[in-house]
Amino acid sequence: MKNEILKRFEEVFGGGEGVKAYFAPGRVNLIGEHTDYNGGHVFPCALTIGTYGAARKREDNKLRFYSMNFEKLGIIESSLDELVSAKEAGWTNYPKGVMWAFGEKGMKVPGGMDLMLYGNIPNGSGLSSSASVEVLTGYILRDFFGFDVTNQDLALIGQYAENNFNKVNCGIMDQFAIAMGKKDNAIFLDTADLSFEYAPIVLEGAKIVIASSNKKRGLGDSKYNERRSECETALAELQQVVQINGLGDLDEETFEKYQSAIQDDVRRRRAKHAVYENQRTVRAVAALKANDVALFGQLMNASHVSLRDDYEVTGVELDTLVEEAWKVEGVIGSRMTGAGFGGCTVSIVKDEAIDSFIEKVGKAYQEKIGYAADFYVVEVGNGPVAL
């Protein structure tokens, strides 16, 4: 890929002098969904698929962007003097947002660049192509201009850009998992205080398989922000009767004791998901450490049921993929992953069952939904690198 993107860079922007190549992964969250903005735990890992970038500094303030995924758009020009979010700027809002965020944090980007990207994350799949682009951009800026920031800072800057430039109220998980990824490990992250530990993913005789529903969705225009505000209201109601900073501070028993403080049944179910999902995540990591992959799988399944019934973010596409997966022998666990409303499922599947899993689930999905799903057998990879 490195050679391919450098060659294409030369063709599009002219000359190969001073061009450097980079990679930032995508991520998948194994369990702990919609907990990251509720002060709970998440358990994501970086993948070996992601975003490749080739970049070169310029002597002026001009920004020139090109994506090998959207070649019809050609070169999109902008400038460091006009770092504003605009609908017509499309995907370039993500790198521009990070440049803007560096400036907001007192690190003004001193010069322009030519930037070419190629992503092999399925677009709109929920594997965090936007966060991958954000972390990649931050990594390039640090490399080019020597900014004194850690990988964890790059995650926070990426989230800040997404929240304040692109106006998507996302939590920290995606950027953190990408910036801090470690091969063959997932990250057990407490989103309340960003304390984390790496936990080895040892799936002897099994693999992680991602199924993309191919239903397009955008975080900003989904019901994502609505779910966040329902949880914020539920939290405020609970805080009248119990001292907590986030829903993640409660265990199941304490929630059951105080849940009547939440005035509305829908909000009560949203809060229940946040509390129970957080506890499931803690138990799932303990199961993995104890080499109990079967229990990990059961908790994945329970996570999906909660996301379907209490949080209501799955939809017919994701439910079909998961419910068909549960029928296949050799599937240890399966659930939706990401924000929901389309996107992907993540399954742990025994090696000998992978082919029949893809065939059976794919066939049932095509018959019911009317178009195909795509399947990816993935590996757990490292964070961003210069190639």
mmCIF file of C-alpha atoms in Angstrom:
data_model
loop_
_atom_site.group_PDB
_atom_site.id
_atom_site.type_symbol
_atom_site.label_atom_id
_atom_site.label_comp_id
_atom_site.label_asym_id
_atom_site.label_seq_id
_atom_site.Cartn_x
_atom_site.Cartn_y
_atom_site.Cartn_z
ATOM 1 C CA MET A 1 0.000 0.000 0.000
ATOM 2 C CA LYS A 2 2.839 2.377 0.837
ATOM 3 C CA ASN A 3 4.270 2.146 -2.684
ATOM 4 C CA GLU A 4 0.834 2.469 -4.234
ATOM 5 C CA ILE A 5 -0.112 5.626 -2.343
ATOM 6 C CA LEU A 6 3.296 7.251 -2.951
ATOM 7 C CA LYS A 7 3.029 6.512 -6.672
ATOM 8 C CA ARG A 8 -0.491 7.954 -6.818
ATOM 9 C CA PHE A 9 0.631 11.006 -4.840
ATOM 10 C CA GLU A 10 3.297 11.704 -7.456
ATOM 11 C CA GLU A 11 0.754 11.389 -10.272
ATOM 12 C CA VAL A 12 -1.810 13.678 -8.622
ATOM 13 C CA PHE A 13 0.350 16.309 -6.934
ATOM 14 C CA GLY A 14 3.482 16.074 -9.088
ATOM 15 C CA GLY A 15 6.915 14.982 -7.869
ATOM 16 C CA GLY A 16 7.761 12.641 -5.022
ATOM 17 C CA GLU A 17 10.271 14.831 -3.208
ATOM 18 C CA GLY A 18 9.708 15.205 0.549
ATOM 19 C CA VAL A 19 6.648 12.938 0.637
ATOM 20 C CA LYS A 20 6.150 10.697 3.672
ATOM 21 C CA ALA A 21 3.697 7.830 4.158
ATOM 22 C CA TYR A 22 1.675 6.972 7.258
ATOM 23 C CA PHE A 23 -0.997 4.583 8.536
ATOM 24 C CA ALA A 24 -3.650 4.786 11.269
ATOM 25 C CA PRO A 25 -5.909 1.812 12.028
ATOM 26 C CA GLY A 26 -9.651 1.474 12.244
ATOM 27 C CA ARG A 27 -11.131 0.036 15.409
ATOM 28 C CA VAL A 28 -13.812 -2.335 16.543
ATOM 29 C CA ASN A 29 -15.369 -2.347 19.991
ATOM 30 C CA LEU A 30 -15.719 -5.882 21.330
ATOM 31 C CA ILE A 31 -18.114 -4.938 24.130
ATOM 32 C CA GLY A 32 -19.186 -1.795 26.013
ATOM 33 C CA GLU A 33 -21.439 0.115 23.616
ATOM 34 C CA HIS A 34 -22.881 3.572 24.307
ATOM 35 C CA THR A 35 -21.066 3.513 27.645
ATOM 36 C CA ASP A 36 -18.239 5.865 26.676
ATOM 37 C CA TYR A 37 -20.212 9.087 27.136
ATOM 38 C CA ASN A 38 -21.873 7.678 30.263
ATOM 39 C CA GLY A 39 -18.635 7.397 32.232
ATOM 40 C CA GLY A 40 -18.399 3.639 31.786
ATOM 41 C CA HIS A 41 -15.921 1.103 30.435
ATOM 42 C CA VAL A 42 -15.286 0.131 26.826
ATOM 43 C CA PHE A 43 -13.211 -2.662 25.298
ATOM 44 C CA PRO A 44 -12.075 -1.743 21.773
ATOM 45 C CA CYS A 45 -9.100 -2.882 19.729
ATOM 46 C CA ALA A 46 -7.277 -1.400 16.751
ATOM 47 C CA LEU A 47 -7.439 -3.328 13.470
ATOM 48 C CA THR A 48 -4.947 -4.019 10.713
ATOM 49 C CA ILE A 49 -7.268 -2.242 8.254
ATOM 50 C CA GLY A 50 -7.394 1.541 8.383
ATOM 51 C CA THR A 51 -6.315 4.748 6.638
ATOM 52 C CA TYR A 52 -3.123 5.241 4.662
ATOM 53 C CA GLY A 53 -1.827 8.753 4.132
ATOM 54 C CA ALA A 54 0.889 10.394 2.048
ATOM 55 C CA ALA A 55 1.763 13.993 2.849
ATOM 56 C CA ARG A 56 4.206 16.742 1.985
ATOM 57 C CA LYS A 57 4.763 20.153 3.536
ATOM 58 C CA ARG A 58 4.130 23.302 1.507
ATOM 59 C CA GLU A 59 5.811 26.690 1.719
ATOM 60 C CA ASP A 60 2.457 28.508 1.740
ATOM 61 C CA ASN A 61 -0.796 28.161 3.738
ATOM 62 C CA LYS A 62 -2.556 26.175 1.047
ATOM 63 C CA LEU A 63 -4.121 22.795 1.814
ATOM 64 C CA ARG A 64 -4.674 20.341 -1.010
ATOM 65 C CA PHE A 65 -6.577 17.139 -0.279
ATOM 66 C CA TYR A 66 -7.132 14.072 -2.422
ATOM 67 C CA SER A 67 -8.806 10.769 -1.576
ATOM 68 C CA MET A 68 -8.192 7.596 -3.558
ATOM 69 C CA ASN A 69 -11.619 6.468 -2.306
ATOM 70 C CA PHE A 70 -13.371 9.453 -3.929
ATOM 71 C CA GLU A 71 -11.267 10.059 -7.041
ATOM 72 C CA LYS A 72 -14.176 11.733 -8.883
ATOM 73 C CA LEU A 73 -13.921 14.649 -6.439
ATOM 74 C CA GLY A 74 -10.382 15.403 -7.611
ATOM 75 C CA ILE A 75 -8.149 17.722 -5.598
ATOM 76 C CA ILE A 76 -10.056 19.677 -2.960
ATOM 77 C CA GLU A 77 -8.336 22.946 -2.156
ATOM 78 C CA SER A 78 -8.521 24.847 1.089
ATOM 79 C CA SER A 79 -6.297 26.980 3.271
ATOM 80 C CA LEU A 80 -5.102 27.267 6.861
ATOM 81 C CA ASP A 81 -6.712 30.726 6.795
ATOM 82 C CA GLU A 82 -10.187 29.235 6.308
ATOM 83 C CA LEU A 83 -10.483 26.353 8.730
ATOM 84 C CA VAL A 84 -14.266 26.238 8.921
ATOM 85 C CA SER A 85 -16.580 23.261 8.709
ATOM 86 C CA ALA A 86 -18.664 23.236 5.531
ATOM 87 C CA LYS A 87 -21.014 20.585 4.169
ATOM 88 C CA GLU A 88 -19.550 20.914 0.680
ATOM 89 C CA ALA A 89 -16.045 20.209 2.064
ATOM 90 C CA GLY A 90 -17.133 16.579 2.610
ATOM 91 C CA TRP A 91 -14.479 14.276 4.053
ATOM 92 C CA THR A 92 -11.878 17.074 4.244
ATOM 93 C CA ASN A 93 -13.735 18.421 7.299
ATOM 94 C CA TYR A 94 -11.997 15.679 9.320
ATOM 95 C CA PRO A 95 -8.349 16.626 8.628
ATOM 96 C CA LYS A 96 -9.243 20.331 8.666
ATOM 97 C CA GLY A 97 -10.972 19.874 12.018
ATOM 98 C CA VAL A 98 -7.795 18.429 13.524
ATOM 99 C CA MET A 99 -5.670 21.306 12.163
ATOM 100 C CA TRP A 100 -8.193 23.731 13.672
ATOM 101 C CA ALA A 101 -8.148 21.841 16.997
ATOM 102 C CA PHE A 102 -4.334 22.017 17.202
ATOM 103 C CA GLY A 103 -4.667 25.790 16.810
ATOM 104 C CA GLU A 104 -7.335 25.938 19.527
ATOM 105 C CA LYS A 105 -4.951 24.081 21.842
ATOM 106 C CA GLY A 106 -2.237 26.689 21.273
ATOM 107 C CA MET A 107 -0.371 24.811 18.527
ATOM 108 C CA LYS A 108 -1.004 26.783 15.374
ATOM 109 C CA VAL A 109 -0.146 24.775 12.272
ATOM 110 C CA PRO A 110 2.646 26.843 10.680
ATOM 111 C CA GLY A 111 2.321 25.772 7.054
ATOM 112 C CA GLY A 112 0.116 24.050 4.501
ATOM 113 C CA MET A 113 0.391 20.565 3.048
ATOM 114 C CA ASP A 114 -0.646 18.268 0.254
ATOM 115 C CA LEU A 115 -2.419 15.230 1.716
ATOM 116 C CA MET A 116 -3.581 12.071 -0.021
ATOM 117 C CA LEU A 117 -5.602 9.405 1.778
ATOM 118 C CA TYR A 118 -6.661 5.879 1.025
ATOM 119 C CA GLY A 119 -8.853 3.936 3.443
ATOM 120 C CA ASN A 120 -9.533 0.224 3.326
ATOM 121 C CA ILE A 121 -12.112 0.531 6.105
ATOM 122 C CA PRO A 122 -15.566 0.110 4.547
ATOM 123 C CA ASN A 123 -17.063 3.610 4.398
ATOM 124 C CA GLY A 124 -19.983 4.214 6.778
ATOM 125 C CA SER A 125 -19.481 0.785 8.355
ATOM 126 C CA GLY A 126 -19.027 1.944 11.928
ATOM 127 C CA LEU A 127 -15.355 0.917 12.118
ATOM 128 C CA SER A 128 -14.382 4.531 12.694
ATOM 129 C CA SER A 129 -13.042 5.767 9.398
ATOM 130 C CA SER A 130 -13.502 9.378 10.603
ATOM 131 C CA ALA A 131 -11.566 8.849 13.853
ATOM 132 C CA SER A 132 -8.869 7.020 11.870
ATOM 133 C CA VAL A 133 -8.478 10.062 9.600
ATOM 134 C CA GLU A 134 -8.369 12.364 12.646
ATOM 135 C CA VAL A 135 -5.651 10.414 14.445
ATOM 136 C CA LEU A 136 -3.680 10.040 11.206
ATOM 137 C CA THR A 137 -3.818 13.812 10.608
ATOM 138 C CA GLY A 138 -2.685 14.536 14.164
ATOM 139 C CA TYR A 139 0.168 12.043 13.816
ATOM 140 C CA ILE A 140 1.310 13.728 10.574
ATOM 141 C CA LEU A 141 1.136 17.211 12.155
ATOM 142 C CA ARG A 142 3.254 16.040 15.096
ATOM 143 C CA ASP A 143 5.769 14.449 12.756
ATOM 144 C CA PHE A 144 5.951 17.473 10.433
ATOM 145 C CA PHE A 145 6.029 20.284 12.997
ATOM 146 C CA GLY A 146 7.407 18.649 16.149
ATOM 147 C CA PHE A 147 4.374 19.401 18.338
ATOM 148 C CA ASP A 148 4.874 18.108 21.884
ATOM 149 C CA VAL A 149 1.878 15.766 22.116
ATOM 150 C CA THR A 150 1.508 12.129 23.124
ATOM 151 C CA ASN A 151 -0.631 9.567 21.309
ATOM 152 C CA GLN A 152 -3.211 9.994 24.069
ATOM 153 C CA ASP A 153 -3.225 13.744 23.340
ATOM 154 C CA LEU A 154 -3.821 12.930 19.649
ATOM 155 C CA ALA A 155 -6.932 10.978 20.693
ATOM 156 C CA LEU A 156 -8.246 13.888 22.770
ATOM 157 C CA ILE A 157 -7.512 16.411 20.005
ATOM 158 C CA GLY A 158 -9.336 14.165 17.492
ATOM 159 C CA GLN A 159 -12.374 13.947 19.765
ATOM 160 C CA TYR A 160 -12.268 17.720 20.360
ATOM 161 C CA ALA A 161 -12.266 18.271 16.584
ATOM 162 C CA GLU A 162 -15.172 15.897 16.055
ATOM 163 C CA ASN A 163 -17.225 17.485 18.871
ATOM 164 C CA ASN A 164 -16.506 21.142 18.176
ATOM 165 C CA PHE A 165 -15.631 21.368 14.470
ATOM 166 C CA ASN A 166 -17.780 18.599 13.013
ATOM 167 C CA LYS A 167 -20.477 18.926 15.704
ATOM 168 C CA VAL A 168 -20.752 15.208 16.376
ATOM 169 C CA ASN A 169 -21.132 14.591 20.086
ATOM 170 C CA CYS A 170 -18.930 11.445 20.150
ATOM 171 C CA GLY A 171 -17.188 9.996 23.180
ATOM 172 C CA ILE A 172 -13.446 9.337 23.431
ATOM 173 C CA MET A 173 -13.426 5.626 22.605
ATOM 174 C CA ASP A 174 -12.822 5.637 18.850
ATOM 175 C CA GLN A 175 -9.894 8.031 18.791
ATOM 176 C CA PHE A 176 -8.390 6.446 21.919
ATOM 177 C CA ALA A 177 -8.540 2.895 20.546
ATOM 178 C CA ILE A 178 -6.899 4.027 17.308
ATOM 179 C CA ALA A 179 -4.184 6.214 18.837
ATOM 180 C CA MET A 180 -3.308 3.717 21.590
ATOM 181 C CA GLY A 181 -3.767 0.440 19.692
ATOM 182 C CA LYS A 182 -1.489 -2.492 20.487
ATOM 183 C CA LYS A 183 -1.137 -5.658 18.430
ATOM 184 C CA ASP A 184 -3.076 -8.671 19.751
ATOM 185 C CA ASN A 185 -4.474 -6.614 22.650
ATOM 186 C CA ALA A 186 -7.725 -4.827 23.303
ATOM 187 C CA ILE A 187 -7.892 -1.751 25.528
ATOM 188 C CA PHE A 188 -9.931 -1.908 28.731
ATOM 189 C CA LEU A 189 -10.630 1.800 29.107
ATOM 190 C CA ASP A 190 -12.472 3.591 31.887
ATOM 191 C CA THR A 191 -13.878 6.576 30.001
ATOM 192 C CA ALA A 192 -14.564 8.459 33.251
ATOM 193 C CA ASP A 193 -10.862 9.050 33.990
ATOM 194 C CA LEU A 194 -9.051 7.569 30.929
ATOM 195 C CA SER A 195 -7.296 4.953 33.052
ATOM 196 C CA PHE A 196 -6.712 1.878 30.918
ATOM 197 C CA GLU A 197 -4.972 -1.444 30.639
ATOM 198 C CA TYR A 198 -4.129 -3.679 27.720
ATOM 199 C CA ALA A 199 -5.735 -7.118 27.776
ATOM 200 C CA PRO A 200 -4.381 -9.811 25.438
ATOM 201 C CA ILE A 201 -6.915 -11.159 22.950
ATOM 202 C CA VAL A 202 -6.236 -14.884 22.972
ATOM 203 C CA LEU A 203 -8.880 -16.612 20.866
ATOM 204 C CA GLU A 204 -7.313 -20.013 20.377
ATOM 205 C CA GLY A 205 -8.907 -21.567 17.337
ATOM 206 C CA ALA A 206 -11.224 -18.609 16.670
ATOM 207 C CA LYS A 207 -11.164 -15.263 14.872
ATOM 208 C CA ILE A 208 -12.941 -11.926 14.966
ATOM 209 C CA VAL A 209 -15.277 -11.564 11.981
ATOM 210 C CA ILE A 210 -16.880 -8.230 11.142
ATOM 211 C CA ALA A 211 -20.059 -8.124 9.068
ATOM 212 C CA SER A 212 -20.878 -4.811 7.447
ATOM 213 C CA SER A 213 -24.613 -4.273 6.969
ATOM 214 C CA ASN A 214 -23.891 -1.851 4.085
ATOM 215 C CA LYS A 215 -26.665 0.348 5.383
ATOM 216 C CA LYS A 216 -25.324 3.877 5.175
ATOM 217 C CA ARG A 217 -25.691 6.137 8.159
ATOM 218 C CA GLY A 218 -24.135 9.295 9.538
ATOM 219 C CA LEU A 219 -23.521 9.714 13.258
ATOM 220 C CA GLY A 220 -24.563 13.350 13.243
ATOM 221 C CA ASP A 221 -27.931 12.729 11.637
ATOM 222 C CA SER A 222 -28.695 9.479 13.464
ATOM 223 C CA LYS A 223 -30.486 9.338 16.797
ATOM 224 C CA TYR A 224 -27.103 9.279 18.520
ATOM 225 C CA ASN A 225 -27.376 12.760 20.018
ATOM 226 C CA GLU A 226 -30.936 11.971 21.127
ATOM 227 C CA ARG A 227 -29.725 8.908 23.078
ATOM 228 C CA ARG A 228 -27.041 11.015 24.724
ATOM 229 C CA SER A 229 -29.518 13.609 25.911
ATOM 230 C CA GLU A 230 -31.899 10.897 27.207
ATOM 231 C CA CYS A 231 -29.033 9.520 29.301
ATOM 232 C CA GLU A 232 -28.011 12.997 30.499
ATOM 233 C CA THR A 233 -31.582 13.679 31.667
ATOM 234 C CA ALA A 234 -31.782 10.263 33.390
ATOM 235 C CA LEU A 235 -28.464 10.984 35.119
ATOM 236 C CA ALA A 236 -29.711 14.354 36.373
ATOM 237 C CA GLU A 237 -32.831 12.654 37.772
ATOM 238 C CA LEU A 238 -30.768 9.976 39.526
ATOM 239 C CA GLN A 239 -28.418 12.616 40.951
ATOM 240 C CA GLN A 240 -31.369 13.961 42.978
ATOM 241 C CA VAL A 241 -31.318 10.741 45.022
ATOM 242 C CA VAL A 242 -27.816 9.233 44.737
ATOM 243 C CA GLN A 243 -24.360 10.796 44.525
ATOM 244 C CA ILE A 244 -22.860 9.839 41.149
ATOM 245 C CA ASN A 245 -20.920 11.579 38.385
ATOM 246 C CA GLY A 246 -22.009 9.272 35.574
ATOM 247 C CA LEU A 247 -24.265 6.276 34.962
ATOM 248 C CA GLY A 248 -21.101 4.162 34.903
ATOM 249 C CA ASP A 249 -20.747 4.757 38.669
ATOM 250 C CA LEU A 250 -23.737 2.500 39.381
ATOM 251 C CA ASP A 251 -23.860 -1.270 39.616
ATOM 252 C CA GLU A 252 -27.044 -3.190 38.771
ATOM 253 C CA GLU A 253 -28.237 -3.441 42.369
ATOM 254 C CA THR A 254 -27.877 0.286 43.080
ATOM 255 C CA PHE A 255 -29.592 1.128 39.800
ATOM 256 C CA GLU A 256 -32.557 -1.108 40.638
ATOM 257 C CA LYS A 257 -32.812 0.580 44.049
ATOM 258 C CA TYR A 258 -32.943 4.142 42.672
ATOM 259 C CA GLN A 259 -34.346 3.757 39.134
ATOM 260 C CA SER A 260 -37.799 5.028 40.137
ATOM 261 C CA ALA A 261 -36.250 8.516 40.314
ATOM 262 C CA ILE A 262 -36.209 8.470 36.490
ATOM 263 C CA GLN A 263 -39.588 9.925 35.514
ATOM 264 C CA ASP A 264 -39.969 8.348 32.089
ATOM 265 C CA ASP A 265 -39.960 4.677 31.084
ATOM 266 C CA VAL A 266 -37.933 5.245 27.891
ATOM 267 C CA ARG A 267 -35.219 7.130 29.784
ATOM 268 C CA ARG A 268 -35.238 4.404 32.442
ATOM 269 C CA ARG A 269 -34.482 1.766 29.804
ATOM 270 C CA ARG A 270 -31.723 3.909 28.287
ATOM 271 C CA ALA A 271 -30.083 4.314 31.693
ATOM 272 C CA LYS A 272 -30.518 0.614 32.461
ATOM 273 C CA HIS A 273 -28.584 -0.255 29.310
ATOM 274 C CA ALA A 274 -25.735 2.112 30.228
ATOM 275 C CA VAL A 275 -25.439 0.630 33.741
ATOM 276 C CA TYR A 276 -25.819 -3.052 32.806
ATOM 277 C CA GLU A 277 -23.587 -2.767 29.722
ATOM 278 C CA ASN A 278 -20.814 -1.252 31.813
ATOM 279 C CA GLN A 279 -20.976 -4.150 34.283
ATOM 280 C CA ARG A 280 -21.070 -6.660 31.393
ATOM 281 C CA THR A 281 -17.885 -5.103 30.012
ATOM 282 C CA VAL A 282 -16.069 -5.424 33.337
ATOM 283 C CA ARG A 283 -17.143 -9.082 33.560
ATOM 284 C CA ALA A 284 -16.226 -9.765 29.922
ATOM 285 C CA VAL A 285 -12.652 -8.574 30.405
ATOM 286 C CA ALA A 286 -12.328 -10.715 33.547
ATOM 287 C CA ALA A 287 -13.637 -13.696 31.530
ATOM 288 C CA LEU A 288 -11.071 -13.130 28.807
ATOM 289 C CA LYS A 289 -8.253 -12.912 31.360
ATOM 290 C CA ALA A 290 -9.466 -16.217 32.799
ATOM 291 C CA ASN A 291 -9.412 -17.730 29.286
ATOM 292 C CA ASP A 292 -13.211 -18.169 29.422
ATOM 293 C CA VAL A 293 -13.992 -17.222 25.808
ATOM 294 C CA ALA A 294 -17.407 -18.920 26.044
ATOM 295 C CA LEU A 295 -18.521 -16.534 28.829
ATOM 296 C CA PHE A 296 -17.110 -13.597 26.841
ATOM 297 C CA GLY A 297 -19.330 -14.698 23.939
ATOM 298 C CA GLN A 298 -22.435 -14.964 26.145
ATOM 299 C CA LEU A 299 -21.849 -11.418 27.398
ATOM 300 C CA MET A 300 -21.507 -10.202 23.784
ATOM 301 C CA ASN A 301 -24.889 -11.778 23.014
ATOM 302 C CA ALA A 302 -26.491 -10.172 26.078
ATOM 303 C CA SER A 303 -25.012 -6.824 25.028
ATOM 304 C CA HIS A 304 -26.809 -7.036 21.684
ATOM 305 C CA VAL A 305 -30.149 -7.868 23.332
ATOM 306 C CA SER A 306 -29.805 -4.810 25.576
ATOM 307 C CA LEU A 307 -28.862 -2.565 22.636
ATOM 308 C CA ARG A 308 -31.884 -3.903 20.737
ATOM 309 C CA ASP A 309 -34.499 -3.787 23.490
ATOM 310 C CA ASP A 310 -33.432 -1.145 26.023
ATOM 311 C CA TYR A 311 -31.324 1.232 23.929
ATOM 312 C CA GLU A 312 -33.112 0.657 20.607
ATOM 313 C CA VAL A 313 -30.191 1.394 18.307
ATOM 314 C CA THR A 314 -29.985 -1.819 16.279
ATOM 315 C CA GLY A 315 -32.578 -1.883 13.484
ATOM 316 C CA VAL A 316 -33.591 -4.735 11.213
ATOM 317 C CA GLU A 317 -30.236 -4.957 9.379
ATOM 318 C CA LEU A 318 -28.065 -5.443 12.467
ATOM 319 C CA ASP A 319 -30.645 -7.667 14.175
ATOM 320 C CA THR A 320 -30.769 -9.933 11.126
ATOM 321 C CA LEU A 321 -26.964 -10.273 11.027
ATOM 322 C CA VAL A 322 -26.753 -11.076 14.741
ATOM 323 C CA GLU A 323 -29.776 -13.360 14.984
ATOM 324 C CA GLU A 324 -28.593 -15.366 11.968
ATOM 325 C CA ALA A 325 -25.082 -15.532 13.474
ATOM 326 C CA TRP A 326 -26.484 -17.007 16.696
ATOM 327 C CA LYS A 327 -27.945 -19.902 14.677
ATOM 328 C CA VAL A 328 -24.576 -20.963 13.241
ATOM 329 C CA GLU A 329 -22.668 -23.647 15.096
ATOM 330 C CA GLY A 330 -19.184 -22.442 16.015
ATOM 331 C CA VAL A 331 -20.227 -18.853 16.719
ATOM 332 C CA ILE A 332 -19.027 -18.028 20.245
ATOM 333 C CA GLY A 333 -20.708 -14.610 20.393
ATOM 334 C CA SER A 334 -22.123 -11.904 18.126
ATOM 335 C CA ARG A 335 -23.356 -8.349 18.619
ATOM 336 C CA MET A 336 -23.760 -5.033 16.878
ATOM 337 C CA THR A 337 -20.789 -2.709 17.320
ATOM 338 C CA GLY A 338 -20.475 1.047 16.957
ATOM 339 C CA ALA A 339 -23.230 3.624 17.208
ATOM 340 C CA GLY A 340 -25.875 1.400 15.609
ATOM 341 C CA PHE A 341 -28.589 2.281 13.046
ATOM 342 C CA GLY A 342 -26.605 0.422 10.400
ATOM 343 C CA GLY A 343 -22.876 -0.201 10.463
ATOM 344 C CA CYS A 344 -21.399 -3.504 11.601
ATOM 345 C CA THR A 345 -21.620 -6.537 13.778
ATOM 346 C CA VAL A 346 -18.658 -8.203 15.465
ATOM 347 C CA SER A 347 -18.604 -11.961 15.994
ATOM 348 C CA ILE A 348 -16.128 -14.421 17.458
ATOM 349 C CA VAL A 349 -16.215 -17.482 15.242
ATOM 350 C CA LYS A 350 -14.333 -20.779 15.474
ATOM 351 C CA ASP A 351 -11.864 -21.179 12.613
ATOM 352 C CA GLU A 352 -13.609 -24.225 11.140
ATOM 353 C CA ALA A 353 -16.975 -22.414 11.111
ATOM 354 C CA ILE A 354 -15.899 -19.171 9.397
ATOM 355 C CA ASP A 355 -16.758 -20.228 5.830
ATOM 356 C CA SER A 356 -20.204 -21.567 6.739
ATOM 357 C CA PHE A 357 -20.822 -18.525 8.954
ATOM 358 C CA ILE A 358 -20.168 -16.147 6.050
ATOM 359 C CA GLU A 359 -22.223 -18.274 3.647
ATOM 360 C CA LYS A 360 -25.260 -18.830 5.917
ATOM 361 C CA VAL A 361 -25.481 -15.367 7.442
ATOM 362 C CA GLY A 362 -24.790 -13.742 4.065
ATOM 363 C CA LYS A 363 -27.524 -15.744 2.336
ATOM 364 C CA ALA A 364 -30.142 -15.077 5.032
ATOM 365 C CA TYR A 365 -29.272 -11.370 5.066
ATOM 366 C CA GLN A 366 -29.531 -11.005 1.283
ATOM 367 C CA GLU A 367 -32.913 -12.764 1.288
ATOM 368 C CA LYS A 368 -34.377 -10.677 4.093
ATOM 369 C CA ILE A 369 -32.811 -7.238 3.460
ATOM 370 C CA GLY A 370 -32.521 -7.343 -0.317
ATOM 371 C CA TYR A 371 -28.833 -6.502 -0.672
ATOM 372 C CA ALA A 372 -25.567 -8.124 0.393
ATOM 373 C CA ALA A 373 -23.535 -7.768 3.565
ATOM 374 C CA ASP A 374 -19.725 -7.780 3.449
ATOM 375 C CA PHE A 375 -17.586 -9.888 5.759
ATOM 376 C CA TYR A 376 -14.078 -9.219 7.037
ATOM 377 C CA VAL A 377 -11.928 -11.624 9.040
ATOM 378 C CA VAL A 378 -9.770 -9.153 10.953
ATOM 379 C CA GLU A 379 -6.656 -9.094 13.073
ATOM 380 C CA VAL A 380 -5.865 -6.885 16.032
ATOM 381 C CA GLY A 381 -3.161 -4.375 15.129
ATOM 382 C CA ASN A 382 -1.056 -1.488 16.405
ATOM 383 C CA GLY A 383 -1.773 2.241 16.588
ATOM 384 C CA PRO A 384 -0.588 4.886 14.060
ATOM 385 C CA VAL A 385 2.825 4.601 12.381
ATOM 386 C CA ALA A 386 5.059 6.289 9.853
ATOM 387 C CA LEU A 387 5.595 3.762 7.067
#
